[in-house]
Every structure is written in structure tokens, then in C-alpha cells.
Amino acid sequence: MMNSKGITLIELLVVVTIVGILLTMGTIGYRRLSVKANVESDTRQILAVTNMARQYSFTRKVTLKVSVDEKVIKIIDTAGNDYEGLSITAKTPFETEEDITFTGGFSTVTGMIRSSAEDSGAEYDCVLYEANSVSAGKYDGENCNVR
């Protein structure tokens, strides 16, 4: 009888295969979680910046517009200049179909800015602008439903 110490090549291959499968599953889960967190964080930042723009529009009696260019969301004045450094660079792309403008603290159009990330799983992925309110919500394919 032979007394063997150590592992065989088959056992090593089985262990390496199992570790590979577990790493793949973990990477996919981490990627989804990362996208979800980025969309929610970006949405909160857009909400904060646009609420500041709304406040400035009211207190300083200026007209301000929200400019959305993929990952760059900034507040501009009527001359097209950046206003008071109010801008963010998002980690995920956003889009809008309407020009969001604040005059006297009120939005002149009902519209939204929403994430372009497909099925991110984020609780908040859009910002809804109505005449007298700005709110975060969940995009359902057609509307931004305030939560």
C-alpha cells in the first residue's frame, strides 16, 4: 500500500473551478450594487444642486436653467454662463427631454431628469420638477413617480 500525502491534480482543478465560479458571482453582484449606489448618489446630488438653484432664483430674482449633458449637470444663467459653480459630474449618465428653468424660484415647466442606466435597481433614479416643487422619484418607463 502506498501512503500518499498531498492533493491530486483532480482535487486541485475542482477547488480552482469552485473558486472561479464564486469570484464570478461576487463580481457580478458587486457591479450591480455599485451601479445602484452610483445612480442613487447622483440623483441625490442633482436634487441638492437644483434645490439650491431654485433657492437662488427666488432670493436673487434671477432666471436659471438646468443644463444636462450626459454626466455633467450644471446650472446656467440666461447668458449661458455657469452660475455660482453649481454643477456636478455624475458617475452615471442622465438625460432630460425638457428645458428645466427656474424663474422666481418656480419651475416654468413640468419635467424630469432621469438616469440613463437601464434597470439599475435604484430606489431613486429621477428628479421631477413641478411648478412649486422638486422631488426625487423612481422612473417607470414613462413617468417619474415621487417617493
PDB file of N, CA and C in Angstrom, residues 27-88:
ATOM      1  N   THR A  27     -18.352  39.198  -8.383  1.00  0.00           N
ATOM      2  CA  THR A  27     -18.068  40.358  -9.235  1.00  0.00           C
ATOM      3  C   THR A  27     -19.346  40.901  -9.857  1.00  0.00           C
ATOM      4  N   ILE A  28     -20.205  40.016 -10.339  1.00  0.00           N
ATOM      5  CA  ILE A  28     -21.478  40.441 -10.944  1.00  0.00           C
ATOM      6  C   ILE A  28     -22.346  41.134  -9.899  1.00  0.00           C
ATOM      7  N   GLY A  29     -22.419  40.569  -8.695  1.00  0.00           N
ATOM      8  CA  GLY A  29     -23.210  41.180  -7.625  1.00  0.00           C
ATOM      9  C   GLY A  29     -22.665  42.538  -7.217  1.00  0.00           C
ATOM     10  N   TYR A  30     -21.349  42.656  -7.162  1.00  0.00           N
ATOM     11  CA  TYR A  30     -20.726  43.925  -6.799  1.00  0.00           C
ATOM     12  C   TYR A  30     -20.996  44.981  -7.863  1.00  0.00           C
ATOM     13  N   ARG A  31     -20.945  44.599  -9.117  1.00  0.00           N
ATOM     14  CA  ARG A  31     -21.187  45.547 -10.221  1.00  0.00           C
ATOM     15  C   ARG A  31     -22.599  46.113 -10.143  1.00  0.00           C
ATOM     16  N   ARG A  32     -23.596  45.259  -9.923  1.00  0.00           N
ATOM     17  CA  ARG A  32     -24.985  45.726  -9.810  1.00  0.00           C
ATOM     18  C   ARG A  32     -25.148  46.655  -8.618  1.00  0.00           C
ATOM     19  N   LEU A  33     -24.550  46.296  -7.500  1.00  0.00           N
ATOM     20  CA  LEU A  33     -24.637  47.117  -6.297  1.00  0.00           C
ATOM     21  C   LEU A  33     -23.960  48.468  -6.515  1.00  0.00           C
ATOM     22  N   SER A  34     -22.838  48.463  -7.205  1.00  0.00           N
ATOM     23  CA  SER A  34     -22.107  49.693  -7.487  1.00  0.00           C
ATOM     24  C   SER A  34     -22.918  50.631  -8.384  1.00  0.00           C
ATOM     25  N   VAL A  35     -23.536  50.109  -9.439  1.00  0.00           N
ATOM     26  CA  VAL A  35     -24.360  50.927 -10.335  1.00  0.00           C
ATOM     27  C   VAL A  35     -25.546  51.505  -9.573  1.00  0.00           C
ATOM     28  N   LYS A  36     -26.199  50.689  -8.759  1.00  0.00           N
ATOM     29  CA  LYS A  36     -27.348  51.151  -7.971  1.00  0.00           C
ATOM     30  C   LYS A  36     -26.939  52.295  -7.042  1.00  0.00           C
ATOM     31  N   ALA A  37     -25.828  52.121  -6.339  1.00  0.00           N
ATOM     32  CA  ALA A  37     -25.365  53.156  -5.405  1.00  0.00           C
ATOM     33  C   ALA A  37     -24.995  54.434  -6.146  1.00  0.00           C
ATOM     34  N   ASN A  38     -24.353  54.310  -7.308  1.00  0.00           N
ATOM     35  CA  ASN A  38     -23.962  55.490  -8.080  1.00  0.00           C
ATOM     36  C   ASN A  38     -25.181  56.258  -8.580  1.00  0.00           C
ATOM     37  N   VAL A  39     -26.192  55.553  -9.080  1.00  0.00           N
ATOM     38  CA  VAL A  39     -27.405  56.222  -9.578  1.00  0.00           C
ATOM     39  C   VAL A  39     -28.108  56.951  -8.438  1.00  0.00           C
ATOM     40  N   GLU A  40     -28.246  56.309  -7.292  1.00  0.00           N
ATOM     41  CA  GLU A  40     -28.913  56.945  -6.153  1.00  0.00           C
ATOM     42  C   GLU A  40     -28.124  58.153  -5.654  1.00  0.00           C
ATOM     43  N   SER A  41     -26.809  58.034  -5.581  1.00  0.00           N
ATOM     44  CA  SER A  41     -25.965  59.148  -5.148  1.00  0.00           C
ATOM     45  C   SER A  41     -26.060  60.320  -6.115  1.00  0.00           C
ATOM     46  N   ASP A  42     -25.971  60.027  -7.414  1.00  0.00           N
ATOM     47  CA  ASP A  42     -26.068  61.086  -8.426  1.00  0.00           C
ATOM     48  C   ASP A  42     -27.428  61.773  -8.370  1.00  0.00           C
ATOM     49  N   THR A  43     -28.486  60.999  -8.192  1.00  0.00           N
ATOM     50  CA  THR A  43     -29.838  61.572  -8.120  1.00  0.00           C
ATOM     51  C   THR A  43     -29.955  62.517  -6.932  1.00  0.00           C
ATOM     52  N   ARG A  44     -29.410  62.122  -5.779  1.00  0.00           N
ATOM     53  CA  ARG A  44     -29.448  62.994  -4.597  1.00  0.00           C
ATOM     54  C   ARG A  44     -28.653  64.274  -4.832  1.00  0.00           C
ATOM     55  N   GLN A  45     -27.509  64.165  -5.524  1.00  0.00           N
ATOM     56  CA  GLN A  45     -26.702  65.353  -5.805  1.00  0.00           C
ATOM     57  C   GLN A  45     -27.433  66.299  -6.767  1.00  0.00           C
ATOM     58  N   ILE A  46     -28.075  65.748  -7.785  1.00  0.00           N
ATOM     59  CA  ILE A  46     -28.844  66.577  -8.726  1.00  0.00           C
ATOM     60  C   ILE A  46     -29.972  67.286  -7.983  1.00  0.00           C
ATOM     61  N   LEU A  47     -30.652  66.570  -7.109  1.00  0.00           N
ATOM     62  CA  LEU A  47     -31.730  67.160  -6.315  1.00  0.00           C
ATOM     63  C   LEU A  47     -31.198  68.309  -5.451  1.00  0.00           C
ATOM     64  N   ALA A  48     -30.061  68.117  -4.818  1.00  0.00           N
ATOM     65  CA  ALA A  48     -29.488  69.159  -3.958  1.00  0.00           C
ATOM     66  C   ALA A  48     -29.075  70.392  -4.765  1.00  0.00           C
ATOM     67  N   VAL A  49     -28.401  70.181  -5.884  1.00  0.00           N
ATOM     68  CA  VAL A  49     -27.934  71.303  -6.704  1.00  0.00           C
ATOM     69  C   VAL A  49     -29.124  72.073  -7.282  1.00  0.00           C
ATOM     70  N   THR A  50     -30.126  71.377  -7.754  1.00  0.00           N
ATOM     71  CA  THR A  50     -31.270  72.083  -8.340  1.00  0.00           C
ATOM     72  C   THR A  50     -32.121  72.767  -7.272  1.00  0.00           C
ATOM     73  N   ASN A  51     -32.163  72.229  -6.070  1.00  0.00           N
ATOM     74  CA  ASN A  51     -32.861  72.935  -4.992  1.00  0.00           C
ATOM     75  C   ASN A  51     -32.123  74.225  -4.629  1.00  0.00           C
ATOM     76  N   MET A  52     -30.774  74.185  -4.668  1.00  0.00           N
ATOM     77  CA  MET A  52     -30.008  75.416  -4.430  1.00  0.00           C
ATOM     78  C   MET A  52     -30.280  76.427  -5.539  1.00  0.00           C
ATOM     79  N   ALA A  53     -30.349  75.960  -6.783  1.00  0.00           N
ATOM     80  CA  ALA A  53     -30.633  76.860  -7.911  1.00  0.00           C
ATOM     81  C   ALA A  53     -32.017  77.479  -7.752  1.00  0.00           C
ATOM     82  N   ARG A  54     -32.958  76.684  -7.312  1.00  0.00           N
ATOM     83  CA  ARG A  54     -34.320  77.189  -7.092  1.00  0.00           C
ATOM     84  C   ARG A  54     -34.319  78.264  -6.013  1.00  0.00           C
ATOM     85  N   GLN A  55     -33.563  78.018  -4.940  1.00  0.00           N
ATOM     86  CA  GLN A  55     -33.461  78.993  -3.856  1.00  0.00           C
ATOM     87  C   GLN A  55     -32.798  80.282  -4.342  1.00  0.00           C
ATOM     88  N   TYR A  56     -31.693  80.166  -5.096  1.00  0.00           N
ATOM     89  CA  TYR A  56     -31.024  81.349  -5.649  1.00  0.00           C
ATOM     90  C   TYR A  56     -31.951  82.113  -6.581  1.00  0.00           C
ATOM     91  N   SER A  57     -32.709  81.392  -7.387  1.00  0.00           N
ATOM     92  CA  SER A  57     -33.636  82.029  -8.317  1.00  0.00           C
ATOM     93  C   SER A  57     -34.658  82.876  -7.569  1.00  0.00           C
ATOM     94  N   PHE A  58     -35.109  82.372  -6.444  1.00  0.00           N
ATOM     95  CA  PHE A  58     -36.108  83.087  -5.648  1.00  0.00           C
ATOM     96  C   PHE A  58     -35.499  84.276  -4.906  1.00  0.00           C
ATOM     97  N   THR A  59     -34.383  84.044  -4.205  1.00  0.00           N
ATOM     98  CA  THR A  59     -33.825  85.103  -3.356  1.00  0.00           C
ATOM     99  C   THR A  59     -33.090  86.182  -4.144  1.00  0.00           C
ATOM    100  N   ARG A  60     -32.486  85.830  -5.257  1.00  0.00           N
ATOM    101  CA  ARG A  60     -31.707  86.798  -6.044  1.00  0.00           C
ATOM    102  C   ARG A  60     -32.465  87.305  -7.269  1.00  0.00           C
ATOM    103  N   LYS A  61     -33.682  86.821  -7.438  1.00  0.00           N
ATOM    104  CA  LYS A  61     -34.552  87.260  -8.549  1.00  0.00           C
ATOM    105  C   LYS A  61     -33.870  87.105  -9.911  1.00  0.00           C
ATOM    106  N   VAL A  62     -33.299  85.910 -10.151  1.00  0.00           N
ATOM    107  CA  VAL A  62     -32.655  85.613 -11.430  1.00  0.00           C
ATOM    108  C   VAL A  62     -33.326  84.396 -12.075  1.00  0.00           C
ATOM    109  N   THR A  63     -33.196  84.293 -13.373  1.00  0.00           N
ATOM    110  CA  THR A  63     -33.703  83.131 -14.101  1.00  0.00           C
ATOM    111  C   THR A  63     -32.535  82.185 -14.329  1.00  0.00           C
ATOM    112  N   LEU A  64     -32.701  80.933 -13.924  1.00  0.00           N
ATOM    113  CA  LEU A  64     -31.653  79.935 -14.043  1.00  0.00           C
ATOM    114  C   LEU A  64     -32.178  78.705 -14.787  1.00  0.00           C
ATOM    115  N   LYS A  65     -31.301  78.065 -15.519  1.00  0.00           N
ATOM    116  CA  LYS A  65     -31.661  76.891 -16.306  1.00  0.00           C
ATOM    117  C   LYS A  65     -30.789  75.714 -15.898  1.00  0.00           C
ATOM    118  N   VAL A  66     -31.368  74.501 -15.906  1.00  0.00           N
ATOM    119  CA  VAL A  66     -30.624  73.282 -15.623  1.00  0.00           C
ATOM    120  C   VAL A  66     -30.140  72.715 -16.958  1.00  0.00           C
ATOM    121  N   SER A  67     -28.833  72.584 -17.092  1.00  0.00           N
ATOM    122  CA  SER A  67     -28.234  72.047 -18.312  1.00  0.00           C
ATOM    123  C   SER A  67     -27.766  70.621 -18.059  1.00  0.00           C
ATOM    124  N   VAL A  68     -28.239  69.677 -18.898  1.00  0.00           N
ATOM    125  CA  VAL A  68     -27.876  68.266 -18.744  1.00  0.00           C
ATOM    126  C   VAL A  68     -27.118  67.820 -19.992  1.00  0.00           C
ATOM    127  N   ASP A  69     -25.876  67.382 -19.788  1.00  0.00           N
ATOM    128  CA  ASP A  69     -25.064  66.874 -20.889  1.00  0.00           C
ATOM    129  C   ASP A  69     -24.429  65.567 -20.430  1.00  0.00           C
ATOM    130  N   GLU A  70     -25.180  64.466 -20.632  1.00  0.00           N
ATOM    131  CA  GLU A  70     -24.740  63.140 -20.202  1.00  0.00           C
ATOM    132  C   GLU A  70     -24.425  63.105 -18.704  1.00  0.00           C
ATOM    133  N   LYS A  71     -23.140  63.216 -18.352  1.00  0.00           N
ATOM    134  CA  LYS A  71     -22.733  63.112 -16.949  1.00  0.00           C
ATOM    135  C   LYS A  71     -22.500  64.462 -16.282  1.00  0.00           C
ATOM    136  N   VAL A  72     -22.634  65.549 -17.021  1.00  0.00           N
ATOM    137  CA  VAL A  72     -22.422  66.875 -16.445  1.00  0.00           C
ATOM    138  C   VAL A  72     -23.759  67.599 -16.335  1.00  0.00           C
ATOM    139  N   ILE A  73     -24.140  67.911 -15.116  1.00  0.00           N
ATOM    140  CA  ILE A  73     -25.374  68.654 -14.852  1.00  0.00           C
ATOM    141  C   ILE A  73     -24.942  69.963 -14.211  1.00  0.00           C
ATOM    142  N   LYS A  74     -25.309  71.077 -14.840  1.00  0.00           N
ATOM    143  CA  LYS A  74     -24.908  72.370 -14.286  1.00  0.00           C
ATOM    144  C   LYS A  74     -26.041  73.369 -14.395  1.00  0.00           C
ATOM    145  N   ILE A  75     -25.923  74.389 -13.571  1.00  0.00           N
ATOM    146  CA  ILE A  75     -26.896  75.475 -13.540  1.00  0.00           C
ATOM    147  C   ILE A  75     -26.284  76.642 -14.301  1.00  0.00           C
ATOM    148  N   ILE A  76     -27.041  77.156 -15.266  1.00  0.00           N
ATOM    149  CA  ILE A  76     -26.545  78.276 -16.060  1.00  0.00           C
ATOM    150  C   ILE A  76     -27.521  79.440 -15.988  1.00  0.00           C
ATOM    151  N   ASP A  77     -26.997  80.653 -16.201  1.00  0.00           N
ATOM    152  CA  ASP A  77     -27.853  81.841 -16.210  1.00  0.00           C
ATOM    153  C   ASP A  77     -28.375  82.078 -17.628  1.00  0.00           C
ATOM    154  N   THR A  78     -29.092  83.169 -17.816  1.00  0.00           N
ATOM    155  CA  THR A  78     -29.710  83.442 -19.116  1.00  0.00           C
ATOM    156  C   THR A  78     -28.681  83.696 -20.212  1.00  0.00           C
ATOM    157  N   ALA A  79     -27.449  84.072 -19.836  1.00  0.00           N
ATOM    158  CA  ALA A  79     -26.386  84.290 -20.820  1.00  0.00           C
ATOM    159  C   ALA A  79     -25.640  83.000 -21.162  1.00  0.00           C
ATOM    160  N   GLY A  80     -26.003  81.912 -20.481  1.00  0.00           N
ATOM    161  CA  GLY A  80     -25.350  80.624 -20.740  1.00  0.00           C
ATOM    162  C   GLY A  80     -24.106  80.374 -19.922  1.00  0.00           C
ATOM    163  N   ASN A  81     -23.843  81.223 -18.937  1.00  0.00           N
ATOM    164  CA  ASN A  81     -22.665  81.074 -18.080  1.00  0.00           C
ATOM    165  C   ASN A  81     -22.985  80.204 -16.865  1.00  0.00           C
ATOM    166  N   ASP A  82     -21.983  79.465 -16.386  1.00  0.00           N
ATOM    167  CA  ASP A  82     -22.158  78.697 -15.156  1.00  0.00           C
ATOM    168  C   ASP A  82     -22.538  79.647 -14.033  1.00  0.00           C
ATOM    169  N   TYR A  83     -23.476  79.227 -13.186  1.00  0.00           N
ATOM    170  CA  TYR A  83     -23.931  80.091 -12.110  1.00  0.00           C
ATOM    171  C   TYR A  83     -23.402  79.604 -10.773  1.00  0.00           C
ATOM    172  N   GLU A  84     -22.591  80.426 -10.119  1.00  0.00           N
ATOM    173  CA  GLU A  84     -22.103  80.192  -8.753  1.00  0.00           C
ATOM    174  C   GLU A  84     -21.458  78.813  -8.572  1.00  0.00           C
ATOM    175  N   GLY A  85     -20.940  78.241  -9.631  1.00  0.00           N
ATOM    176  CA  GLY A  85     -20.285  76.934  -9.519  1.00  0.00           C
ATOM    177  C   GLY A  85     -21.236  75.793  -9.229  1.00  0.00           C
ATOM    178  N   LEU A  86     -22.511  76.004  -9.469  1.00  0.00           N
ATOM    179  CA  LEU A  86     -23.495  74.951  -9.215  1.00  0.00           C
ATOM    180  C   LEU A  86     -23.457  73.936 -10.354  1.00  0.00           C
ATOM    181  N   SER A  87     -22.716  72.863 -10.142  1.00  0.00           N
ATOM    182  CA  SER A  87     -22.659  71.791 -11.132  1.00  0.00           C
ATOM    183  C   SER A  87     -22.168  70.517 -10.470  1.00  0.00           C
ATOM    184  N   ILE A  88     -22.476  69.404 -11.096  1.00  0.00           N
ATOM    185  CA  ILE A  88     -21.945  68.118 -10.636  1.00  0.00           C
ATOM    186  C   ILE A  88     -21.518  67.315 -11.856  1.00  0.00           C
TER     187      ILE A  88
END
